[in-house]
């Protein structure tokens, strides 16, 4: 079995299941490499590029490129790179050709993606603006359901603007009106797990460390339902500026310069309901 040089130019590729659901669609595809075929099985390696790549018809990448290696039982892409949601994606992906479920293993890094565009592609909106986001993720799933991958990773946001959430907007206004410390956040980071459409967030914290901070854990499902618990650590001037407000709901200073304010968030990402928890 001798490998032969293969060149494909400007092809259109669609990967769909038996019901017609399009898992992957690629346009402007070029492939170069050396491949061979024996008893219907293809082996070889090369380079694949695509002008546009769609996952499940909702997530779009442009300028996709990767190294491709195929055996009778497995296809693997390494050194993947593409532009996505105003940022970039790099990573690796492997698909087991058998069984029919085509198990998928994925490890990707997303840098500088626009969070609002990402949520919009998934049919979600949020009153919490976190700017550009960096995500590292690894997981397993199926080739024919590329957005239903279970796994986990880490994330870091850009500047956090919580003014769309009423209680945070009130705290920001109080801080501004009194000329005291800000409750803006330079960034937020944490870890997450994805399991059957539910995203669990852990160890989430805002920065910098010397200002008012938020610590939280919780879940978000595919319908946008949220359930989050956490604490706001109001420091310095912010604690003083909102002291009367916090005392009204039964919260007291943990120290001379710190209020610890427990809270819960329920409802949806588009309409979050924030409640402060008194003693």
Coordinates of C-alpha atoms in Angstrom, one line a residue:
X1 CA 0.0 0.0 0.0
X2 CA 1.7 3.2 -1.2
X3 CA 0.7 6.7 -0.1
X4 CA -0.1 9.1 -2.9
X5 CA 0.1 12.8 -3.0
X6 CA -3.4 14.3 -2.6
X7 CA -4.6 17.9 -3.2
X8 CA -8.1 19.1 -2.6
X9 CA -8.9 22.8 -3.4
X10 CA -11.9 24.9 -2.4
X11 CA -14.1 22.0 -1.3
X12 CA -17.3 22.1 0.7
X13 CA -17.5 19.6 3.5
X14 CA -20.6 18.7 5.6
X15 CA -20.7 16.2 8.5
X16 CA -24.2 15.3 9.4
X17 CA -26.0 12.5 11.3
X18 CA -28.7 10.2 10.0
X19 CA -31.5 12.7 10.9
X20 CA -29.9 15.4 8.8
X21 CA -28.5 17.5 11.7
X22 CA -25.3 19.2 10.6
X23 CA -22.6 18.8 13.2
X24 CA -19.8 20.4 11.2
X25 CA -19.8 22.4 7.9
X26 CA -16.6 23.7 6.2
X27 CA -16.4 26.0 3.2
X28 CA -13.3 26.8 1.1
X29 CA -11.5 23.7 2.2
X30 CA -8.0 22.9 1.0
X31 CA -6.2 19.6 1.8
X32 CA -2.7 18.7 0.9
X33 CA -0.8 15.5 2.0
X34 CA 0.0 11.9 1.3
X35 CA -2.8 9.4 1.8
X36 CA -3.5 5.7 0.9
X37 CA -6.6 3.6 0.8
X38 CA -7.0 -0.1 1.5
X39 CA -10.3 -2.0 1.7
X40 CA -12.1 1.2 2.1
X41 CA -10.0 2.6 4.9
X42 CA -7.9 5.8 4.4
X43 CA -4.5 6.4 6.1
X44 CA -2.1 9.3 5.8
X45 CA -1.2 12.8 6.9
X46 CA -1.3 16.3 5.6
X47 CA -2.6 19.9 6.2
X48 CA -6.2 21.1 6.1
X49 CA -7.4 24.7 5.9
X50 CA -10.9 26.2 5.6
X51 CA -12.1 29.6 4.9
X52 CA -15.1 29.1 7.2
X53 CA -16.0 26.4 9.7
X54 CA -19.4 26.1 11.5
X55 CA -20.1 23.9 14.5
X56 CA -23.8 22.8 14.8
X57 CA -24.6 25.8 12.5
X58 CA -24.2 28.3 15.4
X59 CA -20.5 28.6 16.2
X60 CA -18.4 30.1 13.4
X61 CA -14.7 30.0 12.9
X62 CA -12.7 31.6 10.1
X63 CA -9.2 31.0 8.8
X64 CA -9.2 27.4 10.2
X65 CA -6.0 25.4 9.8
X66 CA -4.6 22.2 11.3
X67 CA -2.3 19.2 10.7
X68 CA -4.3 16.1 9.9
X69 CA -3.4 12.5 10.5
X70 CA -5.7 9.6 9.6
X71 CA -5.6 5.9 10.4
X72 CA -8.3 3.3 9.7
X73 CA -9.6 3.8 13.3
X74 CA -8.8 7.4 14.2
X75 CA -8.5 10.9 12.8
X76 CA -6.5 13.5 14.6
X77 CA -6.0 17.2 14.1
X78 CA -3.1 19.0 15.8
X79 CA -1.8 22.6 15.8
X80 CA -5.4 23.7 15.1
X81 CA -5.8 27.5 14.8
X82 CA -8.7 29.8 13.8
X83 CA -10.3 33.1 14.5
X84 CA -13.5 32.9 16.6
X85 CA -15.7 35.5 18.2
X86 CA -13.1 38.3 17.6
X87 CA -10.4 36.2 19.3
X88 CA -8.4 33.1 18.4
X89 CA -8.6 29.4 19.0
X90 CA -5.8 26.9 19.2
X91 CA -5.8 23.2 20.2
X92 CA -6.1 19.6 19.2
X93 CA -8.9 17.2 18.4
X94 CA -9.2 13.5 17.9
X95 CA -12.1 11.4 16.6
X96 CA -12.4 7.6 16.8
X97 CA -13.9 6.5 13.5
X98 CA -15.5 3.5 15.1
X99 CA -17.9 2.9 16.8
X100 CA -20.7 4.8 15.0
X101 CA -20.9 7.3 17.9
X102 CA -17.5 8.6 16.9
X103 CA -16.1 9.5 20.3
X104 CA -14.4 12.9 20.3
X105 CA -11.5 14.2 22.5
X106 CA -10.9 17.9 22.5
X107 CA -8.4 20.3 24.1
X108 CA -8.6 24.0 23.1
X109 CA -7.5 27.4 24.2
X110 CA -9.6 30.4 23.4
X111 CA -8.0 33.9 23.7
X112 CA -9.7 37.3 23.6
X113 CA -13.1 36.1 22.6
X114 CA -16.0 38.6 22.9
X115 CA -18.2 37.2 25.6
X116 CA -21.4 38.8 24.3
X117 CA -20.9 37.2 20.8
X118 CA -20.2 33.8 22.4
X119 CA -23.4 33.9 24.5
X120 CA -25.4 35.2 21.5
X121 CA -24.3 32.2 19.4
X122 CA -25.5 29.9 22.2
X123 CA -28.9 31.8 22.3
X124 CA -28.1 33.5 25.6
X125 CA -27.7 37.1 26.9
X126 CA -26.4 38.4 30.2
X127 CA -26.6 41.6 32.2
X128 CA -23.0 40.9 33.4
X129 CA -20.6 42.4 30.9
X130 CA -17.2 40.7 31.3
X131 CA -15.5 41.9 28.1
X132 CA -13.1 39.6 26.3
X133 CA -12.6 36.2 27.8
X134 CA -9.7 33.6 27.8
X135 CA -10.8 30.0 28.2
X136 CA -8.8 26.7 28.4
X137 CA -10.9 23.6 28.1
X138 CA -10.5 19.8 27.6
X139 CA -13.2 17.2 27.3
X140 CA -14.9 14.3 25.6
X141 CA -18.0 14.0 23.5
X142 CA -19.2 12.9 20.1
X143 CA -18.3 14.2 16.7
X144 CA -22.0 14.4 15.7
X145 CA -22.8 16.6 18.7
X146 CA -19.7 18.9 18.9
X147 CA -21.3 21.4 21.3
X148 CA -22.3 18.7 23.8
X149 CA -18.8 18.0 25.2
X150 CA -18.3 17.1 28.8
X151 CA -15.1 18.3 30.5
X152 CA -13.6 21.3 32.3
X153 CA -11.1 24.0 32.4
X154 CA -10.3 27.5 33.5
X155 CA -11.4 31.0 32.5
X156 CA -10.4 34.6 32.9
X157 CA -12.5 37.6 31.9
X158 CA -11.7 41.2 31.0
X159 CA -13.0 44.1 33.0
X160 CA -16.2 43.2 34.8
X161 CA -19.1 45.6 34.5
X162 CA -21.9 44.6 36.9
X163 CA -24.0 47.7 36.4
X164 CA -26.7 45.7 34.6
X165 CA -27.5 43.9 37.9
X166 CA -29.6 46.3 40.0
X167 CA -28.0 45.5 43.4
X168 CA -24.4 46.0 42.0
X169 CA -25.5 49.1 40.2
X170 CA -26.8 50.5 43.5
X171 CA -23.5 49.8 45.2
X172 CA -21.5 51.4 42.3
X173 CA -23.7 54.5 42.5
X174 CA -23.3 54.8 46.3
X175 CA -19.5 54.5 46.0
X176 CA -19.5 57.2 43.2
X177 CA -21.8 59.6 45.1
X178 CA -19.8 59.4 48.3
X179 CA -16.5 59.8 46.4
X180 CA -15.2 56.6 48.0
X181 CA -13.6 53.5 46.6
X182 CA -14.9 51.9 43.3
X183 CA -16.6 48.5 43.0
X184 CA -15.3 47.9 39.5
X185 CA -13.3 44.8 38.9
X186 CA -10.3 44.5 36.7
X187 CA -11.0 40.9 35.9
X188 CA -12.6 37.7 37.2
X189 CA -11.3 34.1 37.0
X190 CA -12.2 30.6 38.1
X191 CA -12.6 27.0 37.1
X192 CA -15.6 25.3 35.5
X193 CA -17.0 21.9 34.6
X194 CA -19.5 21.0 31.8
X195 CA -21.7 17.9 32.2
X196 CA -24.7 17.2 30.0
X197 CA -25.4 20.8 29.3
X198 CA -25.0 22.1 32.8
X199 CA -22.0 24.4 33.5
X200 CA -20.7 24.4 37.1
X201 CA -18.5 27.3 38.2
X202 CA -16.1 26.9 41.1
X203 CA -13.5 29.1 42.8
X204 CA -14.7 32.2 41.0
X205 CA -13.2 35.5 42.2
X206 CA -12.8 39.1 41.1
X207 CA -9.5 41.0 41.2
X208 CA -7.5 43.0 42.2
X209 CA -7.2 41.7 45.7
X210 CA -6.9 45.0 47.5
X211 CA -10.4 46.2 46.4
X212 CA -14.0 45.1 47.0
X213 CA -14.2 41.5 45.7
X214 CA -16.8 38.9 44.8
X215 CA -16.4 35.1 45.5
X216 CA -18.9 32.7 44.1
X217 CA -19.8 29.2 42.9
X218 CA -22.9 28.0 41.0
X219 CA -24.4 26.5 37.9
X220 CA -25.8 27.6 34.5
X221 CA -27.8 25.3 32.3
X222 CA -28.5 25.3 28.5
X223 CA -31.8 27.3 29.0
X224 CA -29.9 30.1 30.8
X225 CA -31.2 29.2 34.3
X226 CA -28.7 30.2 37.0
X227 CA -28.2 29.2 40.6
X228 CA -25.2 31.0 42.2
X229 CA -24.2 31.5 45.8
X230 CA -21.3 33.8 47.0
X231 CA -20.0 36.6 49.1
X232 CA -19.2 40.3 48.4
X233 CA -16.3 41.5 50.4
X234 CA -16.8 45.2 50.6
X235 CA -13.6 47.0 51.7
X236 CA -12.5 50.4 52.8
X237 CA -14.6 53.3 51.6
X238 CA -17.2 51.2 49.9
X239 CA -18.0 49.4 53.2
X240 CA -18.4 52.8 54.9
X241 CA -20.4 54.3 52.1
X242 CA -23.0 51.6 52.1
X243 CA -23.0 50.9 55.9
X244 CA -26.5 52.1 56.5
X245 CA -27.9 50.2 53.5
X246 CA -26.2 46.9 54.6
X247 CA -27.3 47.4 58.3
X248 CA -30.9 47.8 57.1
X249 CA -30.8 44.2 55.7
X250 CA -29.2 42.8 58.9
X251 CA -25.5 42.7 57.8
X252 CA -22.7 44.0 60.0
X253 CA -19.0 44.7 59.6
X254 CA -16.7 41.7 59.8
X255 CA -14.0 44.2 60.8
X256 CA -13.4 47.9 60.8
X257 CA -12.9 48.0 57.1
X258 CA -14.8 45.0 55.8
X259 CA -18.4 43.9 55.2
X260 CA -19.0 40.3 54.2
X261 CA -22.2 40.2 52.2
X262 CA -23.6 36.7 51.4
X263 CA -25.8 36.6 48.3
X264 CA -27.7 34.2 45.9
X265 CA -28.5 34.7 42.2
X266 CA -31.4 32.8 40.7
X267 CA -33.5 33.3 37.6
X268 CA -31.9 33.5 34.2
X269 CA -28.8 35.1 32.7
X270 CA -30.9 37.7 31.0
X271 CA -32.9 38.5 34.1
X272 CA -30.9 37.5 37.2
X273 CA -32.5 37.9 40.6
X274 CA -30.0 38.8 43.3
X275 CA -30.8 38.5 46.9
X276 CA -28.7 39.5 49.9
X277 CA -28.8 37.0 52.7
X278 CA -28.9 38.4 56.2
X279 CA -28.0 36.5 59.4

